[in-house]
């Protein structure tokens, strides 16, 4: 049986990927320090509670399980926090990944699936954004992931590392079976905040900016169901077993949803009209981020199947209604 070590396996996207790998016949080992993950989200294999910056712990895990591939999700991912505490992001995201890569090389393991982000593109100069778009991050979170991409490329050239780099657009939705979902502390993600405004009395959903150059003036994003993202990682793992080199793919739908359209979707699905207020734009917020994801379809065979906005909201609403105290 093939084995995958999933760093950040107790987190939102990592836990959904653990489930997808397990359902595809892989043996799954989660590696997470639980600083932002959840012990009860680890359901498809053992949990190693440790930090990726701990070289001895990483080495021990790699030696014990000898994974066929490492799927690397362990990262901090709050843009605002990265601006306020950049050192946290460079240490955890960039330096932590360097430790992981060094230990993989020492162990003779050469297959990495890396969770990257469209934040490496910065403010887009064209839309939709394909993989050849210049990368020019505008915050430390994006830079921390950009640095990792460069490390992966350079180590591949020097040492033969094989990798699939997956640049997510906006991960959204929850496991349709209700086993795991989206939890952050604090919660800053737009769909959980919109759902909270629908189902919790006294909450108001704030739209940041109504004067963008989009069809209704609110910011547009490419929302991808987390289950579709998870399936892409399984396909990436299969590709690594066949092909050498570094392969980069956008994961998006090619269709944008504005914040106002998201509000309509949550209202429609919940049956409750959201209380809405308007605030200023957030600094550096692009008007639109939409993926050109044809390369992932051509080379990985990946097509998003559950990423319509109503399906995303439906699965997220079901999860959050089951855990009202957490939003």
Short mmCIF file of C-alpha atoms in Angstrom, two decimals:
data_model
loop_
_atom_site.label_atom_id
_atom_site.label_comp_id
_atom_site.label_asym_id
_atom_site.label_seq_id
_atom_site.Cartn_x
_atom_site.Cartn_y
_atom_site.Cartn_z
CA UNK A 1 0.00 0.00 0.00
CA UNK A 2 1.23 3.51 -0.82
CA UNK A 3 1.84 5.82 2.14
CA UNK A 4 1.52 9.61 2.30
CA UNK A 5 2.74 11.78 5.17
CA UNK A 6 0.44 14.80 5.44
CA UNK A 7 1.95 17.78 7.25
CA UNK A 8 -0.81 20.00 8.59
CA UNK A 9 -3.08 16.97 8.40
CA UNK A 10 -5.27 18.22 11.24
CA UNK A 11 -6.07 21.48 9.46
CA UNK A 12 -8.90 22.45 7.11
CA UNK A 13 -7.53 21.45 3.72
CA UNK A 14 -5.07 18.89 5.10
CA UNK A 15 -7.78 16.87 6.86
CA UNK A 16 -9.96 16.78 3.75
CA UNK A 17 -6.94 15.56 1.79
CA UNK A 18 -6.27 12.84 4.37
CA UNK A 19 -9.78 11.55 3.74
CA UNK A 20 -9.34 11.68 -0.05
CA UNK A 21 -6.03 9.81 0.07
CA UNK A 22 -7.49 7.16 2.40
CA UNK A 23 -10.51 6.66 0.15
CA UNK A 24 -8.12 6.23 -2.80
CA UNK A 25 -6.28 3.39 -1.08
CA UNK A 26 -3.33 5.24 0.45
CA UNK A 27 -2.12 4.73 4.00
CA UNK A 28 -2.27 8.16 5.66
CA UNK A 29 -0.11 9.60 8.45
CA UNK A 30 -0.91 13.11 9.74
CA UNK A 31 1.89 15.32 11.10
CA UNK A 32 0.64 18.43 12.91
CA UNK A 33 1.59 20.53 15.94
CA UNK A 34 -2.12 21.29 16.54
CA UNK A 35 -1.42 25.01 16.89
CA UNK A 36 -4.10 25.63 14.27
CA UNK A 37 -5.35 22.15 13.57
CA UNK A 38 -7.84 19.98 15.39
CA UNK A 39 -7.15 16.59 16.94
CA UNK A 40 -10.67 15.37 16.17
CA UNK A 41 -10.12 16.08 12.44
CA UNK A 42 -7.54 13.26 12.28
CA UNK A 43 -9.67 10.23 11.41
CA UNK A 44 -7.86 8.31 8.68
CA UNK A 45 -4.60 7.26 10.27
CA UNK A 46 -2.20 8.06 13.10
CA UNK A 47 -1.30 11.57 14.24
CA UNK A 48 2.28 12.58 14.93
CA UNK A 49 2.01 15.67 17.13
CA UNK A 50 5.13 17.64 16.27
CA UNK A 51 6.39 20.73 14.49
CA UNK A 52 7.91 20.70 10.99
CA UNK A 53 10.72 22.91 12.31
CA UNK A 54 11.76 20.07 14.63
CA UNK A 55 14.27 18.25 12.46
CA UNK A 56 14.54 15.26 14.80
CA UNK A 57 10.76 14.76 14.86
CA UNK A 58 10.54 15.04 11.08
CA UNK A 59 13.43 12.60 10.63
CA UNK A 60 11.84 10.11 13.02
CA UNK A 61 8.49 10.26 11.21
CA UNK A 62 10.11 9.78 7.81
CA UNK A 63 12.20 6.89 9.12
CA UNK A 64 9.24 5.16 10.77
CA UNK A 65 6.76 5.40 7.90
CA UNK A 66 8.97 5.78 4.77
CA UNK A 67 6.22 7.59 2.84
CA UNK A 68 5.97 7.32 -0.92
CA UNK A 69 5.10 11.04 -0.95
CA UNK A 70 4.88 13.96 1.47
CA UNK A 71 1.86 16.24 1.10
CA UNK A 72 2.85 19.53 2.73
CA UNK A 73 0.07 21.76 4.10
CA UNK A 74 1.59 22.92 7.41
CA UNK A 75 1.52 26.72 7.18
CA UNK A 76 0.05 29.83 8.71
CA UNK A 77 -2.37 31.43 6.27
CA UNK A 78 -3.79 34.71 7.61
CA UNK A 79 -2.83 37.59 5.33
CA UNK A 80 -3.48 40.25 7.96
CA UNK A 81 -1.48 38.42 10.60
CA UNK A 82 1.39 38.00 8.15
CA UNK A 83 1.56 41.78 7.75
CA UNK A 84 1.58 42.28 11.52
CA UNK A 85 3.95 39.39 12.33
CA UNK A 86 6.00 38.62 9.21
CA UNK A 87 8.71 36.82 11.19
CA UNK A 88 6.13 34.21 12.25
CA UNK A 89 5.34 33.44 8.61
CA UNK A 90 8.90 33.28 7.38
CA UNK A 91 9.93 31.04 10.29
CA UNK A 92 6.97 28.65 10.21
CA UNK A 93 6.18 28.56 6.50
CA UNK A 94 9.54 29.11 4.78
CA UNK A 95 12.08 27.89 7.35
CA UNK A 96 9.83 25.02 8.45
CA UNK A 97 9.61 23.82 4.86
CA UNK A 98 13.38 24.02 4.49
CA UNK A 99 13.77 21.71 7.50
CA UNK A 100 11.23 19.30 5.99
CA UNK A 101 13.03 19.28 2.63
CA UNK A 102 16.43 18.76 4.23
CA UNK A 103 15.16 15.78 6.21
CA UNK A 104 13.47 14.31 3.13
CA UNK A 105 16.76 14.52 1.23
CA UNK A 106 18.67 12.91 4.11
CA UNK A 107 16.12 10.07 4.15
CA UNK A 108 16.32 9.56 0.40
CA UNK A 109 12.70 10.62 -0.13
CA UNK A 110 12.13 12.74 -3.22
CA UNK A 111 8.37 13.24 -3.78
CA UNK A 112 6.60 16.37 -2.49
CA UNK A 113 3.09 17.73 -3.03
CA UNK A 114 3.17 21.37 -1.98
CA UNK A 115 0.17 23.44 -0.94
CA UNK A 116 0.84 26.84 -2.51
CA UNK A 117 -1.45 29.77 -3.23
CA UNK A 118 -2.60 32.29 -5.80
CA UNK A 119 -1.30 34.90 -3.33
CA UNK A 120 2.09 34.39 -5.00
CA UNK A 121 0.73 36.23 -8.05
CA UNK A 122 -0.04 39.45 -6.16
CA UNK A 123 -2.18 41.96 -8.05
CA UNK A 124 -2.98 40.29 -11.38
CA UNK A 125 -2.16 42.06 -14.64
CA UNK A 126 -4.49 39.80 -16.63
CA UNK A 127 -7.44 37.54 -15.93
CA UNK A 128 -7.95 34.66 -15.79
CA UNK A 129 -4.53 33.95 -14.28
CA UNK A 130 -2.50 31.10 -15.75
CA UNK A 131 0.65 29.52 -14.35
CA UNK A 132 2.92 31.74 -16.46
CA UNK A 133 1.59 34.95 -14.88
CA UNK A 134 4.41 36.81 -13.12
CA UNK A 135 4.66 36.20 -9.38
CA UNK A 136 4.86 39.37 -7.30
CA UNK A 137 3.36 38.84 -3.82
CA UNK A 138 2.00 41.83 -1.89
CA UNK A 139 2.11 40.43 1.66
CA UNK A 140 4.43 38.24 3.77
CA UNK A 141 2.07 35.25 3.52
CA UNK A 142 2.37 35.29 -0.27
CA UNK A 143 6.13 35.87 -0.07
CA UNK A 144 6.56 32.97 2.38
CA UNK A 145 4.95 30.61 -0.14
CA UNK A 146 6.82 32.17 -3.07
CA UNK A 147 10.11 31.51 -1.26
CA UNK A 148 9.12 27.86 -0.82
CA UNK A 149 8.38 27.52 -4.52
CA UNK A 150 11.85 28.85 -5.31
CA UNK A 151 13.41 26.44 -2.81
CA UNK A 152 11.57 23.53 -4.42
CA UNK A 153 12.75 24.53 -7.91
CA UNK A 154 16.38 24.99 -6.81
CA UNK A 155 16.53 21.79 -4.75
CA UNK A 156 14.98 19.89 -7.63
CA UNK A 157 17.74 21.10 -9.97
CA UNK A 158 20.49 20.38 -7.46
CA UNK A 159 19.27 17.23 -5.76
CA UNK A 160 16.59 15.64 -7.93
CA UNK A 161 13.57 16.54 -5.79
CA UNK A 162 10.30 15.76 -7.59
CA UNK A 163 7.32 17.94 -6.75
CA UNK A 164 3.84 19.02 -7.69
CA UNK A 165 3.11 22.62 -6.66
CA UNK A 166 -0.60 23.39 -6.37
CA UNK A 167 -1.58 27.06 -6.33
CA UNK A 168 -5.03 27.20 -4.75
CA UNK A 169 -7.46 29.96 -5.39
CA UNK A 170 -10.18 30.27 -2.69
CA UNK A 171 -10.70 27.00 -0.84
CA UNK A 172 -14.28 26.73 0.38
CA UNK A 173 -17.01 24.32 1.45
CA UNK A 174 -16.94 21.33 3.77
CA UNK A 175 -16.97 17.54 3.60
CA UNK A 176 -20.42 16.58 2.24
CA UNK A 177 -20.53 13.67 4.72
CA UNK A 178 -20.18 16.10 7.62
CA UNK A 179 -17.14 14.31 9.11
CA UNK A 180 -14.86 17.36 8.95
CA UNK A 181 -15.23 21.02 8.06
CA UNK A 182 -13.76 24.50 8.15
CA UNK A 183 -12.64 25.88 11.52
CA UNK A 184 -10.29 28.78 12.17
CA UNK A 185 -9.53 30.77 15.30
CA UNK A 186 -10.07 33.60 14.72
CA UNK A 187 -12.42 33.11 11.79
CA UNK A 188 -11.55 35.47 8.93
CA UNK A 189 -12.75 33.48 5.91
CA UNK A 190 -15.59 34.99 3.99
CA UNK A 191 -17.98 32.03 3.65
CA UNK A 192 -18.00 31.04 7.36
CA UNK A 193 -18.46 34.72 8.25
CA UNK A 194 -21.39 35.02 5.83
CA UNK A 195 -22.95 31.85 7.23
CA UNK A 196 -22.50 33.14 10.77
CA UNK A 197 -24.44 36.26 9.81
CA UNK A 198 -27.24 34.07 8.50
CA UNK A 199 -27.60 31.65 11.40
CA UNK A 200 -26.47 33.52 14.52
CA UNK A 201 -28.64 36.36 15.84
CA UNK A 202 -26.96 39.74 16.02
CA UNK A 203 -24.27 39.03 13.43
CA UNK A 204 -23.75 41.33 10.44
CA UNK A 205 -21.75 40.45 7.37
CA UNK A 206 -19.37 43.22 6.29
CA UNK A 207 -18.60 43.68 2.60
CA UNK A 208 -15.17 45.29 2.26
CA UNK A 209 -15.41 47.59 -0.72
CA UNK A 210 -18.23 48.19 -3.19
CA UNK A 211 -16.34 50.18 -5.83
CA UNK A 212 -14.18 47.50 -7.47
CA UNK A 213 -14.09 47.17 -11.23
CA UNK A 214 -16.35 44.10 -11.27
CA UNK A 215 -19.87 43.45 -12.45
CA UNK A 216 -21.45 44.63 -9.19
CA UNK A 217 -18.62 46.59 -7.57
CA UNK A 218 -17.71 43.94 -4.97
CA UNK A 219 -14.55 41.86 -5.07
CA UNK A 220 -14.58 38.68 -7.16
CA UNK A 221 -12.95 35.40 -6.17
CA UNK A 222 -12.66 31.90 -7.64
CA UNK A 223 -14.09 29.56 -4.99
CA UNK A 224 -13.03 25.91 -5.18
CA UNK A 225 -14.68 23.20 -3.11
CA UNK A 226 -12.23 21.67 -0.66
CA UNK A 227 -13.27 18.19 -1.81
CA UNK A 228 -12.21 19.08 -5.35
CA UNK A 229 -8.91 20.41 -3.98
CA UNK A 230 -8.41 17.17 -2.05
CA UNK A 231 -8.94 15.09 -5.17
CA UNK A 232 -6.31 17.16 -6.99
CA UNK A 233 -3.74 16.14 -4.37
CA UNK A 234 -4.46 12.46 -4.92
CA UNK A 235 -4.00 12.98 -8.66
CA UNK A 236 -0.77 14.86 -7.90
CA UNK A 237 0.45 11.92 -5.81
CA UNK A 238 -0.24 9.55 -8.68
CA UNK A 239 1.63 11.84 -11.08
CA UNK A 240 4.67 11.90 -8.78
CA UNK A 241 4.79 8.11 -8.88
CA UNK A 242 5.05 8.33 -12.69
CA UNK A 243 6.86 11.55 -13.59
CA UNK A 244 9.98 13.37 -12.47
CA UNK A 245 10.57 17.11 -12.19
CA UNK A 246 8.57 20.01 -10.76
CA UNK A 247 5.05 20.52 -12.04
CA UNK A 248 2.98 23.62 -11.20
CA UNK A 249 -0.81 23.85 -11.42
CA UNK A 250 -3.48 26.39 -10.60
CA UNK A 251 -6.51 24.95 -8.84
CA UNK A 252 -9.57 27.02 -9.62
CA UNK A 253 -12.76 26.90 -11.64
CA UNK A 254 -12.21 29.73 -14.11
CA UNK A 255 -15.43 31.33 -12.88
CA UNK A 256 -15.51 34.16 -10.38
CA UNK A 257 -18.16 34.87 -7.76
CA UNK A 258 -18.51 38.37 -6.35
CA UNK A 259 -19.05 39.00 -2.65
CA UNK A 260 -22.56 40.28 -3.42
CA UNK A 261 -23.31 37.04 -5.32
CA UNK A 262 -21.97 35.06 -2.38
CA UNK A 263 -24.36 36.94 -0.07
CA UNK A 264 -27.22 36.01 -2.39
CA UNK A 265 -26.14 32.35 -2.39
CA UNK A 266 -26.00 32.17 1.41
CA UNK A 267 -29.38 33.91 1.69
CA UNK A 268 -30.88 31.58 -0.92
CA UNK A 269 -29.52 28.40 0.65
CA UNK A 270 -30.23 29.32 4.28
CA UNK A 271 -33.61 30.91 3.66
CA UNK A 272 -32.43 33.91 5.71
CA UNK A 273 -31.62 37.30 4.23
CA UNK A 274 -28.18 38.29 5.45
CA UNK A 275 -27.82 41.52 7.42
CA UNK A 276 -25.13 43.36 5.46
CA UNK A 277 -22.96 46.39 6.13
CA UNK A 278 -20.34 48.00 3.91
CA UNK A 279 -16.80 48.83 4.93
CA UNK A 280 -13.73 50.17 3.15
CA UNK A 281 -11.56 48.10 0.87
CA UNK A 282 -8.83 46.13 2.57
CA UNK A 283 -5.36 47.39 1.63
CA UNK A 284 -4.00 45.64 -1.45
CA UNK A 285 -7.19 43.70 -2.15
CA UNK A 286 -7.29 42.84 -5.88
CA UNK A 287 -10.61 43.45 -7.67
CA UNK A 288 -10.66 39.90 -9.05
CA UNK A 289 -8.70 36.66 -8.69
CA UNK A 290 -9.84 34.02 -11.16
CA UNK A 291 -7.84 30.98 -12.27
CA UNK A 292 -7.05 29.63 -15.69
CA UNK A 293 -6.92 25.96 -14.65
CA UNK A 294 -6.78 24.20 -18.01
CA UNK A 295 -3.27 22.87 -17.36
CA UNK A 296 -4.49 20.89 -14.33
CA UNK A 297 -7.21 19.35 -16.46
CA UNK A 298 -4.85 18.48 -19.31
CA UNK A 299 -2.00 17.06 -17.24
CA UNK A 300 -3.64 15.81 -14.03
CA UNK A 301 -7.09 14.99 -15.37
CA UNK A 302 -8.54 17.27 -12.68
CA UNK A 303 -11.92 18.90 -13.21
CA UNK A 304 -13.74 20.57 -10.28
CA UNK A 305 -17.03 18.75 -9.77
CA UNK A 306 -18.49 20.28 -6.59
CA UNK A 307 -17.36 23.89 -6.92
CA UNK A 308 -20.57 25.63 -7.90
CA UNK A 309 -21.21 28.35 -5.34
CA UNK A 310 -24.56 26.87 -4.24
CA UNK A 311 -22.96 23.46 -3.58
CA UNK A 312 -20.11 25.10 -1.68
CA UNK A 313 -22.53 27.07 0.50
CA UNK A 314 -24.81 24.06 1.00
CA UNK A 315 -22.02 21.88 2.41
CA UNK A 316 -20.56 24.70 4.49
CA UNK A 317 -23.96 25.63 5.91
CA UNK A 318 -24.66 22.03 6.93
CA UNK A 319 -21.31 21.80 8.74
CA UNK A 320 -21.60 25.13 10.53
CA UNK A 321 -25.22 24.54 11.55
CA UNK A 322 -24.02 21.38 13.26
CA UNK A 323 -21.42 23.40 15.21
CA UNK A 324 -23.06 26.76 15.81
CA UNK A 325 -20.93 27.50 18.84
CA UNK A 326 -17.77 27.61 16.71
CA UNK A 327 -18.67 30.37 14.27
#
